[in-house]
């Protein structure tokens, strides 16, 4: 599988790219810290090397790659994956527009997961050295980094709770409601969306089998909670889904 992560000598010259302008980005309010002055906004935008395009199925970075940049999803979606001791892939997260990627690299200077595009996507590339300098110079940017790290802690804690305490049908319902909520916060429709996760990805993320995912979605549809058409999910009864 092709990877877009490069060594420091060529990291910012390889792969399709185009200029990234925070001021015109539809996810600006979700992605950027609140309270930035025009000067600080220009400073933050100046550390973004470019917005890089990633085709569906391509890898942004791999386990063990040097952590030399942060990434913010400008459009599309990606999943993060780790590999267990027996060589089996485990999906750890679904990341949508405005989400940051690569934060786990702060631990030891190397990426601890693989990030793969679920659809044709675009990411803003933020070199680590430039971002750290911006954090030292601007309190709002430093605070935003802490918020992003905190969001990762909450996300992992929530996933642990889902895997440890919920039944299979509750896990599927929780995932669909979470995706709906995240899309709504970004200004998109929360009741009807394309689920970029495959059924296999859903099972891996939720700790259940592909067959269980398919049966659960079929039961939800039979109960009138939702309607599916391939990857398209149309939630018909939010209260019923929450009550699962």
GROMACS .gro file of C-alpha atoms in nm:
model
  244
    1UNK     CA    1   0.000   0.000   0.000
    2UNK     CA    2   0.136   0.341  -0.091
    3UNK     CA    3   0.241   0.577   0.189
    4UNK     CA    4   0.254   0.956   0.172
    5UNK     CA    5   0.478   0.993   0.476
    6UNK     CA    6   0.832   1.075   0.365
    7UNK     CA    7   1.166   1.131   0.536
    8UNK     CA    8   1.250   1.487   0.641
    9UNK     CA    9   1.448   1.551   0.321
   10UNK     CA   10   1.145   1.509   0.098
   11UNK     CA   11   0.842   1.519   0.327
   12UNK     CA   12   0.712   1.846   0.193
   13UNK     CA   13   0.783   1.795  -0.178
   14UNK     CA   14   0.623   1.456  -0.241
   15UNK     CA   15   0.262   1.381  -0.324
   16UNK     CA   16  -0.020   1.597  -0.462
   17UNK     CA   17  -0.052   1.921  -0.268
   18UNK     CA   18  -0.207   2.264  -0.283
   19UNK     CA   19  -0.208   2.579  -0.074
   20UNK     CA   20  -0.396   2.564   0.256
   21UNK     CA   21  -0.586   2.877   0.358
   22UNK     CA   22  -0.737   2.860   0.707
   23UNK     CA   23  -0.939   3.177   0.652
   24UNK     CA   24  -1.145   3.011   0.376
   25UNK     CA   25  -1.170   2.662   0.524
   26UNK     CA   26  -1.524   2.552   0.611
   27UNK     CA   27  -1.388   2.372   0.922
   28UNK     CA   28  -1.195   2.671   1.052
   29UNK     CA   29  -1.411   2.718   1.363
   30UNK     CA   30  -1.387   2.349   1.451
   31UNK     CA   31  -1.018   2.308   1.378
   32UNK     CA   32  -0.855   2.632   1.494
   33UNK     CA   33  -0.838   2.759   1.853
   34UNK     CA   34  -1.083   3.023   1.968
   35UNK     CA   35  -0.969   3.375   2.043
   36UNK     CA   36  -0.690   3.397   1.786
   37UNK     CA   37  -0.612   3.746   1.665
   38UNK     CA   38  -0.564   3.808   1.295
   39UNK     CA   39  -0.187   3.812   1.355
   40UNK     CA   40  -0.196   3.480   1.541
   41UNK     CA   41  -0.416   3.326   1.271
   42UNK     CA   42  -0.162   3.428   1.008
   43UNK     CA   43   0.115   3.283   1.225
   44UNK     CA   44  -0.062   2.950   1.258
   45UNK     CA   45  -0.143   2.939   0.888
   46UNK     CA   46   0.221   3.012   0.806
   47UNK     CA   47   0.337   2.686   0.970
   48UNK     CA   48   0.106   2.474   0.752
   49UNK     CA   49   0.323   2.355   0.466
   50UNK     CA   50   0.037   2.263   0.235
   51UNK     CA   51  -0.284   2.066   0.205
   52UNK     CA   52  -0.197   1.723   0.067
   53UNK     CA   53  -0.439   1.502  -0.123
   54UNK     CA   54  -0.467   1.135  -0.029
   55UNK     CA   55  -0.649   0.882  -0.241
   56UNK     CA   56  -0.881   0.623  -0.091
   57UNK     CA   57  -0.673   0.336   0.052
   58UNK     CA   58  -0.347   0.531   0.070
   59UNK     CA   59  -0.150   0.549   0.394
   60UNK     CA   60  -0.059   0.885   0.547
   61UNK     CA   61   0.189   0.741   0.799
   62UNK     CA   62   0.283   0.399   0.931
   63UNK     CA   63   0.372   0.246   1.267
   64UNK     CA   64   0.733   0.333   1.345
   65UNK     CA   65   0.755   0.632   1.109
   66UNK     CA   66   0.937   0.933   1.251
   67UNK     CA   67   0.697   1.181   1.411
   68UNK     CA   68   0.792   1.502   1.234
   69UNK     CA   69   0.451   1.650   1.146
   70UNK     CA   70   0.094   1.684   1.266
   71UNK     CA   71  -0.197   1.652   1.027
   72UNK     CA   72  -0.544   1.809   1.025
   73UNK     CA   73  -0.813   1.658   0.804
   74UNK     CA   74  -0.938   1.924   0.564
   75UNK     CA   75  -1.183   1.698   0.381
   76UNK     CA   76  -1.273   1.330   0.374
   77UNK     CA   77  -1.205   1.074   0.648
   78UNK     CA   78  -0.931   0.840   0.768
   79UNK     CA   79  -0.905   0.544   1.003
   80UNK     CA   80  -0.620   0.465   1.241
   81UNK     CA   81  -0.508   0.104   1.273
   82UNK     CA   82  -0.266  -0.088   1.496
   83UNK     CA   83  -0.135  -0.439   1.444
   84UNK     CA   84  -0.155  -0.696   1.725
   85UNK     CA   85   0.120  -0.944   1.816
   86UNK     CA   86  -0.048  -1.211   1.600
   87UNK     CA   87  -0.043  -0.980   1.296
   88UNK     CA   88  -0.411  -0.892   1.305
   89UNK     CA   89  -0.520  -0.535   1.232
   90UNK     CA   90  -0.729  -0.353   1.491
   91UNK     CA   91  -0.914  -0.035   1.393
   92UNK     CA   92  -0.865   0.224   1.666
   93UNK     CA   93  -1.048   0.527   1.536
   94UNK     CA   94  -1.253   0.702   1.268
   95UNK     CA   95  -1.133   1.055   1.197
   96UNK     CA   96  -1.341   1.320   1.018
   97UNK     CA   97  -1.286   1.669   0.882
   98UNK     CA   98  -1.128   1.899   1.141
   99UNK     CA   99  -0.972   1.613   1.339
  100UNK     CA  100  -0.600   1.608   1.413
  101UNK     CA  101  -0.386   1.304   1.335
  102UNK     CA  102  -0.045   1.197   1.462
  103UNK     CA  103  -0.075   1.311   1.824
  104UNK     CA  104   0.030   0.968   1.954
  105UNK     CA  105   0.378   1.041   1.817
  106UNK     CA  106   0.449   1.276   2.108
  107UNK     CA  107   0.515   0.973   2.331
  108UNK     CA  108   0.844   0.859   2.180
  109UNK     CA  109   0.894   1.045   1.855
  110UNK     CA  110   0.748   0.770   1.635
  111UNK     CA  111   0.398   0.695   1.514
  112UNK     CA  112   0.223   0.415   1.704
  113UNK     CA  113  -0.049   0.349   1.445
  114UNK     CA  114  -0.119   0.354   1.074
  115UNK     CA  115  -0.348   0.618   0.921
  116UNK     CA  116  -0.538   0.512   0.607
  117UNK     CA  117  -0.774   0.719   0.391
  118UNK     CA  118  -1.129   0.580   0.382
  119UNK     CA  119  -1.211   0.801   0.083
  120UNK     CA  120  -1.031   1.058  -0.130
  121UNK     CA  121  -0.925   1.311   0.134
  122UNK     CA  122  -0.710   1.615   0.198
  123UNK     CA  123  -0.494   1.688   0.504
  124UNK     CA  124  -0.311   1.999   0.617
  125UNK     CA  125   0.054   1.921   0.696
  126UNK     CA  126   0.200   2.098   1.000
  127UNK     CA  127   0.574   2.035   1.058
  128UNK     CA  128   0.632   1.954   1.424
  129UNK     CA  129   0.924   2.193   1.473
  130UNK     CA  130   0.726   2.488   1.335
  131UNK     CA  131   0.418   2.397   1.541
  132UNK     CA  132   0.620   2.371   1.863
  133UNK     CA  133   0.768   2.714   1.794
  134UNK     CA  134   0.418   2.857   1.737
  135UNK     CA  135   0.306   2.702   2.068
  136UNK     CA  136   0.589   2.876   2.253
  137UNK     CA  137   0.503   3.209   2.093
  138UNK     CA  138   0.121   3.198   2.115
  139UNK     CA  139  -0.070   3.087   2.423
  140UNK     CA  140  -0.390   3.015   2.228
  141UNK     CA  141  -0.208   2.770   2.000
  142UNK     CA  142  -0.049   2.599   2.299
  143UNK     CA  143  -0.390   2.570   2.463
  144UNK     CA  144  -0.529   2.419   2.143
  145UNK     CA  145  -0.264   2.147   2.151
  146UNK     CA  146  -0.366   2.059   2.507
  147UNK     CA  147  -0.730   2.045   2.396
  148UNK     CA  148  -0.642   1.808   2.113
  149UNK     CA  149  -0.446   1.581   2.346
  150UNK     CA  150  -0.733   1.588   2.596
  151UNK     CA  151  -0.978   1.495   2.319
  152UNK     CA  152  -0.764   1.189   2.241
  153UNK     CA  153  -0.770   1.082   2.606
  154UNK     CA  154  -1.150   1.117   2.620
  155UNK     CA  155  -1.191   0.930   2.291
  156UNK     CA  156  -0.980   0.637   2.409
  157UNK     CA  157  -1.160   0.627   2.745
  158UNK     CA  158  -1.496   0.621   2.568
  159UNK     CA  159  -1.384   0.339   2.341
  160UNK     CA  160  -1.264   0.139   2.640
  161UNK     CA  161  -1.603   0.190   2.809
  162UNK     CA  162  -1.789   0.080   2.495
  163UNK     CA  163  -1.583  -0.235   2.457
  164UNK     CA  164  -1.596  -0.323   2.824
  165UNK     CA  165  -1.954  -0.255   2.925
  166UNK     CA  166  -2.192  -0.250   2.627
  167UNK     CA  167  -2.364  -0.533   2.441
  168UNK     CA  168  -2.301  -0.574   2.069
  169UNK     CA  169  -2.621  -0.394   1.964
  170UNK     CA  170  -2.548  -0.110   2.208
  171UNK     CA  171  -2.199  -0.073   2.060
  172UNK     CA  172  -2.332  -0.040   1.706
  173UNK     CA  173  -2.597   0.211   1.815
  174UNK     CA  174  -2.337   0.414   2.008
  175UNK     CA  175  -2.108   0.430   1.705
  176UNK     CA  176  -2.384   0.547   1.470
  177UNK     CA  177  -2.501   0.812   1.718
  178UNK     CA  178  -2.144   0.931   1.771
  179UNK     CA  179  -2.083   0.970   1.398
  180UNK     CA  180  -2.415   1.152   1.362
  181UNK     CA  181  -2.327   1.390   1.645
  182UNK     CA  182  -1.980   1.462   1.507
  183UNK     CA  183  -2.118   1.537   1.160
  184UNK     CA  184  -2.385   1.765   1.306
  185UNK     CA  185  -2.120   1.965   1.497
  186UNK     CA  186  -1.941   2.019   1.166
  187UNK     CA  187  -2.255   2.153   1.001
  188UNK     CA  188  -2.341   1.839   0.803
  189UNK     CA  189  -2.658   1.631   0.807
  190UNK     CA  190  -2.661   1.401   1.107
  191UNK     CA  191  -2.962   1.193   1.010
  192UNK     CA  192  -2.834   1.076   0.672
  193UNK     CA  193  -2.471   1.006   0.593
  194UNK     CA  194  -2.235   0.773   0.410
  195UNK     CA  195  -2.070   0.538   0.655
  196UNK     CA  196  -1.711   0.525   0.530
  197UNK     CA  197  -1.629   0.240   0.768
  198UNK     CA  198  -1.677  -0.103   0.608
  199UNK     CA  199  -1.875  -0.357   0.809
  200UNK     CA  200  -1.542  -0.528   0.880
  201UNK     CA  201  -1.393  -0.200   1.006
  202UNK     CA  202  -1.695  -0.151   1.232
  203UNK     CA  203  -1.654  -0.497   1.377
  204UNK     CA  204  -1.283  -0.444   1.438
  205UNK     CA  205  -1.342  -0.106   1.604
  206UNK     CA  206  -1.628  -0.236   1.821
  207UNK     CA  207  -1.475  -0.572   1.909
  208UNK     CA  208  -1.746  -0.779   1.740
  209UNK     CA  209  -1.761  -0.991   1.425
  210UNK     CA  210  -1.855  -0.876   1.078
  211UNK     CA  211  -2.158  -1.107   1.092
  212UNK     CA  212  -2.275  -0.951   1.418
  213UNK     CA  213  -2.250  -0.602   1.269
  214UNK     CA  214  -2.456  -0.705   0.966
  215UNK     CA  215  -2.722  -0.881   1.176
  216UNK     CA  216  -2.747  -0.586   1.413
  217UNK     CA  217  -2.796  -0.334   1.132
  218UNK     CA  218  -3.061  -0.561   0.980
  219UNK     CA  219  -3.246  -0.577   1.316
  220UNK     CA  220  -3.228  -0.199   1.353
  221UNK     CA  221  -3.375  -0.163   1.007
  222UNK     CA  222  -3.653  -0.415   1.080
  223UNK     CA  223  -3.743  -0.216   1.393
  224UNK     CA  224  -3.766   0.106   1.195
  225UNK     CA  225  -3.470   0.267   1.370
  226UNK     CA  226  -3.279   0.329   1.050
  227UNK     CA  227  -3.264   0.254   0.681
  228UNK     CA  228  -2.953   0.137   0.498
  229UNK     CA  229  -2.868   0.149   0.130
  230UNK     CA  230  -2.516   0.022   0.084
  231UNK     CA  231  -2.298   0.265   0.280
  232UNK     CA  232  -2.578   0.520   0.315
  233UNK     CA  233  -2.726   0.531   0.666
  234UNK     CA  234  -3.054   0.714   0.727
  235UNK     CA  235  -3.140   0.734   1.099
  236UNK     CA  236  -3.519   0.735   1.135
  237UNK     CA  237  -3.562   0.713   1.512
  238UNK     CA  238  -3.291   0.877   1.724
  239UNK     CA  239  -3.471   0.815   2.054
  240UNK     CA  240  -3.521   0.450   1.967
  241UNK     CA  241  -3.154   0.415   1.877
  242UNK     CA  242  -3.050   0.577   2.205
  243UNK     CA  243  -3.280   0.339   2.393
  244UNK     CA  244  -3.121   0.024   2.247
   0.00000   0.00000   0.00000
